[in-house]
Tab-separated table of C-alpha atoms in Angstrom:
chain	number	residue	atom	x	y	z
A	64	GLN	CA	106.302	124.479	108.840
A	65	GLN	CA	108.119	126.911	106.628
A	66	GLN	CA	107.693	125.875	103.021
A	67	VAL	CA	110.551	127.903	101.571
A	68	ARG	CA	113.826	128.606	103.351
A	69	GLN	CA	116.565	130.986	102.336
A	70	SER	CA	120.160	131.440	103.381
A	71	PRO	CA	122.083	133.406	104.268
A	72	GLN	CA	119.869	135.982	105.920
A	73	SER	CA	122.291	138.677	104.828
A	74	LEU	CA	125.247	138.742	102.474
A	75	THR	CA	127.913	141.314	101.738
A	76	VAL	CA	130.148	141.135	98.681
A	77	TRP	CA	132.541	143.476	96.916
A	78	GLU	CA	131.690	144.984	93.591
A	79	GLY	CA	132.638	142.557	90.830
A	80	GLU	CA	132.328	139.434	92.978
A	81	THR	CA	129.727	136.698	92.572
A	82	ALA	CA	126.932	136.627	95.138
A	83	ILE	CA	125.322	133.252	95.812
A	84	LEU	CA	121.901	133.144	97.421
A	85	ASN	CA	120.426	129.831	98.487
A	86	CYS	CA	116.892	128.531	98.667
A	87	SER	CA	115.326	125.207	99.627
A	88	TYR	CA	111.750	124.012	99.737
A	89	GLU	CA	109.610	121.349	101.329
A	90	ASP	CA	106.803	120.508	98.955
A	91	SER	CA	107.919	118.292	96.093
A	92	THR	CA	104.881	119.353	94.064
A	93	PHE	CA	106.235	122.891	93.712
A	94	ASN	CA	107.105	123.385	90.069
A	95	TYR	CA	107.656	127.091	89.582
A	96	PHE	CA	110.287	129.137	91.381
A	97	PRO	CA	110.469	132.900	90.848
A	98	TRP	CA	113.017	135.152	92.502
A	99	TYR	CA	111.833	138.613	93.450
A	100	GLN	CA	114.021	141.638	94.092
A	101	GLN	CA	112.852	144.231	96.575
A	102	PHE	CA	114.323	147.674	97.196
A	103	PRO	CA	113.467	149.566	100.394
A	104	GLY	CA	110.063	151.234	100.218
A	105	GLU	CA	109.032	149.316	97.130
A	106	GLY	CA	107.146	146.160	96.363
A	107	PRO	CA	108.946	143.038	95.168
A	108	ALA	CA	109.564	142.797	91.441
A	109	LEU	CA	110.146	139.618	89.479
A	110	LEU	CA	113.825	139.192	88.660
A	111	ILE	CA	114.121	135.740	87.159
A	112	SER	CA	112.245	132.444	87.405
A	113	ILE	CA	112.674	128.770	86.655
A	114	ARG	CA	110.363	125.832	86.162
A	115	SER	CA	111.123	122.426	87.618
A	116	VAL	CA	111.722	120.864	84.209
A	117	SER	CA	114.934	122.902	83.906
A	118	ASP	CA	118.101	122.784	85.954
A	119	LYS	CA	119.455	126.162	84.939
A	120	LYS	CA	118.102	129.522	83.863
A	121	GLU	CA	120.281	132.417	82.847
A	122	ASP	CA	119.419	136.066	82.293
A	123	GLY	CA	122.386	138.350	81.947
A	124	ARG	CA	124.314	138.404	85.220
A	125	PHE	CA	121.623	136.397	87.019
A	126	THR	CA	121.559	132.588	86.950
A	127	ILE	CA	119.359	130.109	88.790
A	128	PHE	CA	120.697	126.633	89.445
A	129	PHE	CA	118.019	124.092	90.340
A	130	ASN	CA	118.426	120.668	91.929
A	131	LYS	CA	115.080	118.898	91.974
A	132	ARG	CA	116.317	115.800	93.786
A	133	GLU	CA	117.650	117.819	96.707
A	134	LYS	CA	114.853	120.410	96.516
A	135	LYS	CA	117.356	123.212	96.396
A	136	LEU	CA	118.060	126.134	94.167
A	137	SER	CA	120.458	129.028	94.150
A	138	LEU	CA	120.659	132.437	92.561
A	139	HIS	CA	124.072	133.502	91.327
A	140	ILE	CA	124.717	137.165	90.647
A	141	THR	CA	127.972	137.565	88.765
A	142	ASP	CA	129.918	140.827	88.560
A	143	SER	CA	127.829	142.228	91.425
A	144	GLN	CA	127.070	145.937	91.257
A	145	PRO	CA	126.128	148.373	94.052
A	146	GLY	CA	122.737	148.732	92.357
A	147	ASP	CA	122.117	145.039	93.065
A	148	SER	CA	121.938	145.833	96.779
A	149	ALA	CA	118.429	144.751	97.716
A	150	THR	CA	116.507	141.958	99.402
A	151	TYR	CA	115.977	138.869	97.297
A	152	PHE	CA	113.043	136.557	97.875
A	153	CYS	CA	112.794	133.018	96.628
A	154	ALA	CA	109.216	131.868	96.046
A	155	ALA	CA	107.514	128.672	94.978
A	156	ASN	CA	104.155	127.404	93.910
A	157	THR	CA	102.443	124.403	92.444
A	158	GLY	CA	100.892	126.187	89.510
A	159	TYR	CA	97.807	127.172	91.435
A	160	GLN	CA	96.966	130.305	93.326
A	161	ASN	CA	99.287	130.561	96.273
A	162	PHE	CA	102.935	131.540	96.198
A	163	TYR	CA	105.071	130.708	99.228
A	164	PHE	CA	107.898	133.139	99.929
A	165	GLY	CA	111.117	132.671	101.855
A	166	LYS	CA	112.295	135.193	104.440
A	167	GLY	CA	114.647	136.797	101.999
A	168	THR	CA	118.368	137.463	101.721
A	169	SER	CA	119.543	141.030	102.178
A	170	LEU	CA	122.411	141.651	99.747
A	171	THR	CA	124.858	144.518	100.103
A	172	VAL	CA	127.388	145.171	97.362
A	173	ILE	CA	130.283	147.357	98.466
A	174	PRO	CA	131.874	149.558	95.775
B	234	GLY	CA	105.914	148.349	82.995
B	235	PRO	CA	102.505	147.553	84.466
B	236	LYS	CA	101.865	149.214	87.798
B	237	VAL	CA	99.872	148.249	90.841
B	238	LEU	CA	98.954	151.280	92.920
B	239	GLN	CA	98.265	151.152	96.632
B	240	ILE	CA	96.580	153.867	98.641
B	241	PRO	CA	97.521	155.090	101.200
B	242	SER	CA	101.233	154.415	101.581
B	243	HIS	CA	100.992	154.690	105.355
B	244	GLN	CA	98.017	154.432	107.675
B	245	ILE	CA	98.048	154.972	111.434
B	246	ILE	CA	94.978	153.974	113.428
B	247	ASP	CA	93.951	153.114	116.944
B	248	MET	CA	93.355	149.510	117.901
B	249	GLY	CA	89.741	148.537	117.420
B	250	GLN	CA	89.116	150.914	114.554
B	251	MET	CA	88.274	149.827	111.048
B	252	VAL	CA	90.739	150.311	108.213
B	253	THR	CA	90.427	149.869	104.456
B	254	LEU	CA	93.473	149.391	102.293
B	255	ASN	CA	93.012	150.177	98.628
B	256	CYS	CA	94.638	148.630	95.602
B	257	ASP	CA	94.367	149.578	91.954
B	258	PRO	CA	95.606	146.475	90.112
B	259	VAL	CA	96.996	146.277	86.585
B	260	SER	CA	94.095	147.052	84.283
B	261	ASN	CA	93.698	143.757	82.412
B	262	HIS	CA	94.632	141.477	85.293
B	263	LEU	CA	92.107	139.042	86.638
B	264	TYR	CA	93.639	137.682	89.852
B	265	PHE	CA	94.297	139.759	92.919
B	266	TYR	CA	96.227	139.005	96.063
B	267	TRP	CA	97.031	140.426	99.462
B	268	TYR	CA	100.270	139.614	101.261
B	269	LYS	CA	101.384	140.689	104.724
B	270	GLN	CA	105.002	141.477	105.511
B	271	ILE	CA	106.262	142.115	109.006
B	272	LEU	CA	109.572	143.966	109.121
B	273	GLY	CA	112.440	141.614	108.395
B	274	GLN	CA	110.182	138.670	107.677
B	275	GLN	CA	108.949	136.988	104.566
B	276	MET	CA	105.767	137.908	102.833
B	277	GLU	CA	102.873	135.836	104.069
B	278	PHE	CA	100.004	135.031	101.763
B	279	LEU	CA	96.644	136.257	103.004
B	280	VAL	CA	94.108	135.815	100.245
B	281	ASN	CA	93.520	135.723	96.532
B	282	PHE	CA	90.462	136.833	94.636
B	283	TYR	CA	89.046	136.124	91.220
B	284	ASN	CA	85.792	136.893	89.509
B	285	GLY	CA	84.313	138.463	92.594
B	286	LYS	CA	85.169	135.618	94.917
B	287	VAL	CA	87.832	134.568	97.380
B	288	MET	CA	89.625	131.604	95.808
B	289	GLU	CA	92.028	130.747	98.592
B	290	LYS	CA	92.880	132.198	101.982
B	291	SER	CA	95.429	131.422	104.645
B	292	LYS	CA	94.985	131.070	108.390
B	293	LEU	CA	96.295	134.648	108.697
B	294	PHE	CA	93.141	135.841	106.984
B	295	LYS	CA	91.151	136.201	110.186
B	296	ASP	CA	87.408	136.660	110.455
B	297	GLN	CA	88.043	140.369	110.923
B	298	PHE	CA	89.426	140.557	107.379
B	299	SER	CA	87.389	140.942	104.223
B	300	VAL	CA	88.120	141.681	100.587
B	301	GLU	CA	86.062	142.948	97.722
B	302	ARG	CA	86.290	144.665	94.370
B	303	PRO	CA	82.962	146.338	93.737
B	304	ASP	CA	82.241	147.053	90.063
B	305	GLY	CA	85.849	146.810	88.932
B	306	SER	CA	87.015	149.623	91.162
B	307	TYR	CA	89.652	149.291	93.865
B	308	PHE	CA	90.457	145.866	95.255
B	309	THR	CA	90.163	146.461	98.989
B	310	LEU	CA	91.264	144.774	102.177
B	311	LYS	CA	89.163	145.742	105.172
B	312	ILE	CA	90.113	144.951	108.741
B	313	GLN	CA	87.409	145.434	111.348
B	314	PRO	CA	88.271	145.667	114.168
B	315	THR	CA	92.032	146.067	113.994
B	316	ALA	CA	94.426	144.532	116.510
B	317	LEU	CA	98.002	145.400	117.443
B	318	GLU	CA	99.324	142.351	115.598
B	319	ASP	CA	97.841	143.658	112.366
B	320	SER	CA	100.672	146.199	112.185
B	321	ALA	CA	102.654	145.302	109.069
B	322	VAL	CA	103.164	146.263	105.459
B	323	TYR	CA	100.393	144.950	103.266
B	324	PHE	CA	101.213	144.286	99.650
B	325	CYS	CA	98.645	143.986	96.929
B	326	ALA	CA	99.521	142.001	93.822
B	327	SER	CA	97.789	141.108	90.610
B	328	SER	CA	98.328	138.662	87.795
B	329	LEU	CA	96.796	138.042	84.407
B	330	GLN	CA	96.374	134.346	84.957
B	331	VAL	CA	96.891	132.152	87.959
B	332	SER	CA	99.019	129.239	86.948
B	333	ASN	CA	102.756	129.880	87.308
B	334	GLU	CA	102.086	133.480	86.568
B	335	ARG	CA	104.156	136.539	87.360
B	336	LEU	CA	102.832	138.630	90.214
B	337	PHE	CA	102.979	142.401	89.962
B	338	PHE	CA	103.229	144.006	93.379
B	339	GLY	CA	102.340	147.443	94.611
B	340	HIS	CA	104.656	149.460	96.862
B	341	GLY	CA	102.741	148.400	99.927
B	342	THR	CA	100.700	150.114	102.614
B	343	LYS	CA	102.339	150.352	106.000
B	344	LEU	CA	99.688	149.885	108.647
B	345	SER	CA	100.480	150.986	112.175
B	346	VAL	CA	97.941	149.998	114.820
B	347	LEU	CA	98.437	151.853	118.082
């Protein structure tokens, strides 16, 4: 059973638009949700994260919205830039060792 | 920022051979991880390692897999013998602590088993 699901698999937006990437999870004990950004040929890098005690986390153009009751979260990228084109992974853990990753959303921002 | 280095970036071997993937984690980090990523798929957790011991491993961490970090040198993933389904990109990661802690990933080693 896949613990973390992401949608859509791929997303294309125009420069300046808002990209919305979705994530849902199974295990209600998950309490930490990082989003990682991965460019081709590189390892994932932490972009932004949220803990389950919060319902929103903002960092510049990147915002996470978290709905604990529905076990869903989303990453909003406002004023999307071509440099944001990458694969975005939602991850989750319980505070112990193992992080579960989703399959990722491939974002393309067209100039 | 802190860097995790992985050597080599690409390894091609014949099925049945042994392979060792090397990782140089961030210098003051204490927890080390291996993840496996098949093209277009999510990263799958393999194993984590702390204080010289495996703390947790997944069902993907087959008996043919082993990890070690002798004397604070490279954190290694050894596969012996390799199988075709081991072809993937293997990412090493490290973290300072374990609980809700940021993972720092290397660029990955692409393993091609022929």
